[in-house]
Coordinates of C-alpha atoms in Angstrom, one line a residue:
M1 CA -10.3 -1.6 -9.0
R2 CA -11.0 0.8 -13.0
A3 CA -8.4 -0.8 -14.2
D4 CA -9.0 -4.4 -13.8
R5 CA -12.6 -3.9 -15.3
L6 CA -11.0 -2.6 -18.3
M7 CA -8.9 -5.5 -19.0
A8 CA -11.8 -7.4 -19.0
L9 CA -14.3 -5.2 -20.8
L10 CA -11.2 -5.3 -23.1
L11 CA -11.5 -9.5 -23.6
L12 CA -15.9 -9.2 -23.3
L13 CA -15.4 -7.2 -26.4
Q14 CA -13.0 -9.7 -28.3
R15 CA -15.4 -12.8 -27.3
R16 CA -18.5 -11.5 -28.3
G17 CA -17.5 -8.9 -31.0
R18 CA -20.2 -6.5 -30.1
V19 CA -21.7 -5.5 -26.5
T20 CA -24.5 -3.1 -25.3
A21 CA -23.9 -1.2 -21.9
A22 CA -26.4 -3.1 -20.5
E23 CA -24.5 -6.4 -21.2
V24 CA -21.3 -4.8 -19.7
A25 CA -23.4 -4.1 -16.5
R26 CA -24.5 -7.6 -16.0
E27 CA -21.1 -9.2 -16.9
L28 CA -19.0 -6.9 -14.6
E29 CA -21.7 -6.2 -12.2
V30 CA -21.7 -2.3 -12.1
S31 CA -24.2 0.4 -13.2
E32 CA -25.0 1.0 -16.8
R33 CA -23.7 4.5 -16.5
T34 CA -20.0 2.8 -15.3
A35 CA -20.2 0.3 -18.1
R36 CA -20.8 3.6 -20.3
R37 CA -18.0 5.7 -18.8
D38 CA -15.8 2.5 -19.1
L39 CA -16.5 2.1 -22.8
D40 CA -15.4 5.8 -23.3
A41 CA -12.4 5.2 -21.0
L42 CA -11.0 2.1 -23.3
G43 CA -11.9 5.0 -25.9
M44 CA -9.2 7.5 -24.3
A45 CA -6.6 4.8 -23.6
G46 CA -6.3 4.6 -27.1
V47 CA -8.2 1.2 -27.7
P48 CA -10.1 1.6 -31.3
V49 CA -13.7 0.9 -29.8
Y50 CA -16.7 3.1 -31.5
S51 CA -20.5 2.8 -30.6
V52 CA -23.4 2.3 -33.3
Q53 CA -26.7 3.6 -31.8
G54 CA -30.5 2.0 -32.7
R55 CA -31.4 -1.1 -33.3
G56 CA -28.7 -3.9 -33.2
G57 CA -26.3 -1.3 -32.4
G58 CA -23.6 -1.3 -29.7
W59 CA -20.0 -1.4 -28.6
H60 CA -17.4 -2.9 -31.1
L61 CA -13.7 -3.2 -31.7
V62 CA -12.5 -1.3 -35.2
G63 CA -10.9 -4.2 -37.2
G64 CA -11.4 -6.8 -34.7
A65 CA -8.6 -5.1 -32.9
R66 CA -7.2 -7.6 -30.2
T67 CA -5.2 -7.8 -27.4
D68 CA -3.1 -11.1 -27.9
L69 CA -2.6 -13.0 -24.8
S70 CA -0.3 -16.0 -26.9
G71 CA 3.1 -14.3 -25.9
L72 CA 2.8 -14.9 -22.9
T73 CA 4.9 -17.6 -21.3
A74 CA 3.9 -20.5 -19.2
G75 CA 5.8 -19.7 -16.1
E76 CA 4.6 -15.5 -16.8
A77 CA 0.7 -17.1 -16.3
R78 CA 1.1 -19.2 -13.4
A79 CA 2.8 -15.7 -11.8
L80 CA 0.1 -14.3 -12.8
F81 CA -3.0 -16.0 -11.2
L82 CA -0.3 -17.2 -8.4
V83 CA -1.5 -13.9 -6.5
A84 CA -5.3 -14.0 -7.5
G85 CA -6.2 -17.2 -5.4
P86 CA -9.0 -17.3 -3.1
A87 CA -7.1 -16.7 -0.4
S88 CA -5.2 -13.9 -1.6
S89 CA -5.1 -10.0 -0.6
V90 CA -5.9 -8.8 -4.0
T91 CA -9.8 -7.2 -5.0
P92 CA -12.3 -9.2 -5.5
A93 CA -12.9 -7.5 -8.8
A94 CA -8.8 -8.1 -9.6
K95 CA -10.4 -12.0 -8.8
A96 CA -12.7 -11.3 -11.3
A97 CA -10.9 -9.5 -13.8
L98 CA -8.6 -12.8 -13.6
R99 CA -11.0 -15.6 -13.9
K100 CA -12.0 -14.1 -17.5
L101 CA -8.5 -14.0 -18.2
V102 CA -7.9 -17.2 -18.1
R103 CA -10.7 -18.4 -20.7
A104 CA -8.2 -15.9 -23.3
L105 CA -5.0 -17.7 -22.2
P106 CA -3.9 -20.5 -24.5
E107 CA -5.4 -23.8 -23.7
P108 CA -1.8 -25.5 -22.9
F109 CA -1.4 -22.9 -19.9
R110 CA -4.8 -22.5 -18.5
E111 CA -4.4 -25.7 -16.4
Q112 CA -1.6 -24.5 -14.5
A113 CA -3.3 -21.1 -14.2
E114 CA -5.9 -22.5 -12.5
A115 CA -3.7 -24.1 -10.0
A116 CA -1.7 -21.7 -9.5
A117 CA -4.6 -19.4 -8.3
A118 CA -5.1 -22.0 -5.8
A119 CA -1.0 -23.0 -5.1
L120 CA -0.2 -19.3 -2.4
V121 CA -2.3 -18.4 1.0
T122 CA -1.2 -15.2 2.1
D123 CA -1.9 -14.3 6.0
P124 CA -0.2 -10.8 6.5
R125 CA -0.6 -11.3 10.6
G126 CA 3.0 -11.3 12.4
W127 CA 3.1 -14.0 15.1
G128 CA 1.2 -12.9 17.9
A129 CA -0.3 -9.7 15.8
S130 CA -3.8 -9.0 15.1
Q131 CA -5.3 -9.0 11.2
V132 CA -4.5 -6.1 9.5
E133 CA -7.3 -5.7 7.3
R134 CA -7.0 -3.7 4.0
R135 CA -10.7 -2.2 3.3
P136 CA -10.6 0.7 0.6
P137 CA -11.6 3.3 1.1
P138 CA -14.5 5.5 0.0
F139 CA -13.2 7.5 -3.2
L140 CA -10.4 5.1 -3.7
D141 CA -12.1 4.6 -7.2
E142 CA -12.3 7.7 -8.5
L143 CA -8.8 8.7 -7.0
Q144 CA -7.6 5.9 -9.1
D145 CA -9.2 6.8 -12.2
A146 CA -8.3 10.3 -11.6
V147 CA -4.5 8.9 -11.7
I148 CA -5.3 6.8 -14.7
R149 CA -6.8 8.9 -16.6
S150 CA -4.3 11.8 -15.6
V151 CA -6.7 14.9 -14.8
Q152 CA -6.5 17.2 -11.5
V153 CA -9.4 16.6 -8.9
R154 CA -10.8 19.5 -6.6
L155 CA -10.0 17.2 -3.4
G156 CA -11.6 17.7 0.3
Y157 CA -9.6 16.9 2.8
V158 CA -9.9 16.5 6.8
D159 CA -6.5 16.5 8.3
R160 CA -5.2 15.1 11.7
E161 CA -6.7 17.9 13.8
H162 CA -9.9 17.5 12.0
V163 CA -10.0 20.8 10.0
G164 CA -11.6 20.3 6.4
T165 CA -9.9 22.2 3.7
E166 CA -10.4 22.2 -0.3
R167 CA -7.5 22.5 -2.9
T168 CA -7.4 21.4 -6.1
V169 CA -3.9 18.7 -6.7
H170 CA -2.2 16.5 -9.4
P171 CA -3.1 13.2 -8.4
L172 CA 0.7 11.4 -9.5
G173 CA -0.2 7.9 -8.1
I174 CA -1.5 5.3 -5.0
V175 CA 0.6 3.7 -2.3
A176 CA -1.5 1.3 0.1
K177 CA 1.1 0.7 3.1
G178 CA -0.6 -1.7 5.9
P179 CA -4.2 -1.2 6.2
A180 CA -3.3 3.0 5.3
W181 CA -4.0 4.0 1.6
Y182 CA -2.4 6.9 0.2
L183 CA -2.5 9.6 -2.4
V184 CA 0.5 11.0 -4.1
A185 CA 0.0 14.2 -6.0
G186 CA 1.6 18.3 -6.7
T187 CA 0.2 20.7 -5.1
E188 CA 0.9 24.6 -5.1
A189 CA 3.5 23.7 -2.1
G190 CA 4.8 21.0 -3.7
R191 CA 4.4 16.9 -3.8
R192 CA 2.1 16.2 -1.0
T193 CA 0.6 12.9 0.4
F194 CA -2.9 12.7 1.7
R195 CA -4.4 9.5 3.3
I196 CA -7.2 8.6 1.1
D197 CA -9.7 7.2 4.5
R198 CA -9.5 11.5 5.5
V199 CA -10.5 12.5 1.5
S200 CA -13.8 13.8 1.8
S201 CA -14.8 14.4 -1.9
V202 CA -13.1 14.5 -4.7
D203 CA -14.5 16.5 -7.8
P204 CA -12.6 15.5 -11.1
T205 CA -11.5 18.4 -13.8
A206 CA -11.1 18.4 -17.3
D207 CA -7.3 19.7 -16.2
P208 CA -4.6 17.8 -17.2
V209 CA -2.0 16.6 -14.7
H210 CA 1.4 18.2 -14.7
R211 CA 3.9 15.5 -14.2
S212 CA 7.6 15.9 -14.8
E213 CA 9.5 13.4 -16.9
D214 CA 11.2 11.8 -14.0
F215 CA 8.6 11.5 -11.5
H216 CA 8.4 7.8 -10.1
L217 CA 6.0 6.8 -7.9
A218 CA 8.5 4.1 -6.2
G219 CA 10.9 6.1 -5.7
S220 CA 9.0 9.0 -4.8
W221 CA 7.5 7.1 -2.1
R222 CA 10.5 5.8 -0.7
E223 CA 11.7 9.5 0.0
I224 CA 8.1 10.2 1.1
A225 CA 8.3 7.4 3.5
D226 CA 11.9 7.8 4.7
E227 CA 11.4 11.6 5.8
I228 CA 8.0 10.4 7.5
E229 CA 10.4 7.8 9.2
R230 CA 12.5 10.7 10.1
R231 CA 9.8 12.6 11.4
R232 CA 8.7 10.0 13.6
T233 CA 11.7 9.2 15.2
P234 CA 13.7 12.5 15.7
V235 CA 15.6 10.5 18.9
E236 CA 19.1 8.6 18.1
A237 CA 20.7 6.4 20.4
Y238 CA 24.0 5.4 20.3
A239 CA 25.5 1.9 21.0
T240 CA 27.9 -0.7 20.5
C241 CA 26.4 -4.5 19.7
A242 CA 27.8 -7.9 20.1
T243 CA 27.6 -9.6 16.7
H244 CA 25.3 -12.3 17.3
G245 CA 22.7 -9.6 18.4
I246 CA 23.1 -7.9 15.4
G247 CA 20.0 -10.1 13.8
V248 CA 17.7 -9.6 17.3
L249 CA 18.2 -6.0 16.7
R250 CA 16.8 -6.3 13.0
M251 CA 13.9 -8.2 13.9
G252 CA 13.3 -5.9 17.1
F253 CA 13.6 -2.1 15.3
G254 CA 13.2 -2.6 11.6
T255 CA 14.6 0.5 9.4
R256 CA 15.1 2.0 12.8
L257 CA 18.4 0.4 12.9
D258 CA 21.3 1.6 11.1
V259 CA 24.2 -1.0 11.3
G260 CA 28.3 0.6 11.0
G261 CA 31.6 -0.6 11.1
A262 CA 33.3 -2.6 13.5
T263 CA 34.8 -1.6 16.3
A264 CA 38.5 -2.5 17.8
D265 CA 37.1 -5.1 20.2
G266 CA 35.0 -6.5 17.7
R267 CA 31.4 -5.5 18.3
V268 CA 29.2 -3.3 16.2
E269 CA 28.4 0.1 15.8
V270 CA 24.9 0.9 16.0
V271 CA 22.5 3.2 15.9
I272 CA 18.8 3.2 17.1
R273 CA 16.1 5.6 16.2
G274 CA 12.6 6.2 18.5
N275 CA 9.8 9.1 19.4
D276 CA 11.4 9.5 22.3
E277 CA 14.2 8.8 25.0
H278 CA 12.2 7.5 27.8
K279 CA 10.4 5.6 25.4
L280 CA 13.6 4.3 23.3
A281 CA 15.3 3.8 26.7
G282 CA 12.7 1.0 27.4
E283 CA 12.8 -0.8 24.6
L284 CA 16.4 -0.8 24.8
A285 CA 16.2 -1.9 28.4
G286 CA 15.7 -5.6 27.7
L287 CA 18.6 -5.6 25.2
V288 CA 21.6 -5.5 27.7
D289 CA 23.2 -8.8 26.7
Y290 CA 23.6 -7.7 23.8
L291 CA 23.9 -3.8 23.6
E292 CA 26.1 -1.2 25.4
V293 CA 24.4 1.9 25.1
T294 CA 26.6 5.0 24.9
G295 CA 24.4 8.1 24.6
P296 CA 22.7 10.0 24.5
A297 CA 22.8 11.4 28.0
G298 CA 19.0 11.6 28.5
V299 CA 18.8 8.1 27.0
L300 CA 21.4 6.9 29.7
E301 CA 19.9 8.7 32.6
H302 CA 16.4 7.0 31.5
L303 CA 18.2 3.6 31.2
A304 CA 19.5 4.1 34.4
A305 CA 16.3 5.0 36.0
I306 CA 14.8 1.9 34.5
G307 CA 17.6 -0.4 36.2
T308 CA 16.9 1.5 40.3
V309 CA 13.2 0.6 39.7
L310 CA 14.4 -3.1 38.3
V311 CA 16.5 -3.7 41.2
E312 CA 14.4 -2.3 43.8
R313 CA 11.4 -4.5 42.6
Y314 CA 12.8 -7.6 41.8
G315 CA 16.2 -7.6 44.1
P316 CA 16.7 -10.3 46.5
Q317 CA 16.3 -7.4 49.3
R318 CA 13.3 -6.3 47.8
Q319 CA 10.9 -5.2 50.0
G320 CA 6.9 -3.7 50.0
P321 CA 3.6 -5.2 48.7
F322 CA 5.4 -8.0 46.2
T323 CA 7.0 -9.4 49.4
A324 CA 5.9 -13.0 50.1
E325 CA 4.3 -13.4 53.4
R326 CA 6.4 -16.2 55.4

């Protein structure tokens, strides 16, 4: 990731005093062109770095400017490296940057920081679930760079109907949700999200991003995610649930469950959302020990039909191809 490289580059400058683009390229395992771009980006970010041409030249920090890491507490240093161990899900670039960062830590913190890196394993799979693999899509670095530099981009995009378009957008932030990455951006039609794996081209401009002063990426994404969830699950089923079944519903339905107040008989009112009445009835049918569904009528009809089929197929008087011969 670009931000990780910039931190590693700053530490490299502090350690050596002077670097060339070729040295940066070797150290950070990037091209010389990328190294020069990152050195320029440090200056644009406000770091007092300058270049000297000719023999013996290179890039220097004005006045030996430094980033003081001695202000880190022991707990902060451990927390930083806890997320970057061998089995963590952070990018290889982030791990490499943190390995360089540990050299700049105060001596008493280094051993604990290195131990923290080996103390945590994160497994994104639920029990019985397949591996969720978050591979960075093409153009992720370019879009992150545009967000950091706050410049507009001409974005090529292919929508879910496989229709390609091109538009100029204002990159505001990037979100990873499950295995997918999304760009949150301002457009002529308002704030929109774009799946980054559907981006076909990115052409940065020199025009600045227009960002409202009250914009907050995390809050904005919560609003977007809630709206998407509502669109994906437009059907609502109403029910009452035994109190000991609420935990089961939370595990099974997650954010699709809304828990209300208690009823006169001590049960709990709930609303469960789904994308169509038949599928939602199928999910609810196995929860008869906990739930009494009260509506809507379409869901009740599907539940009754499911019950009829279950009795016919598995009841004591069942007939047909599933009956064993004597």
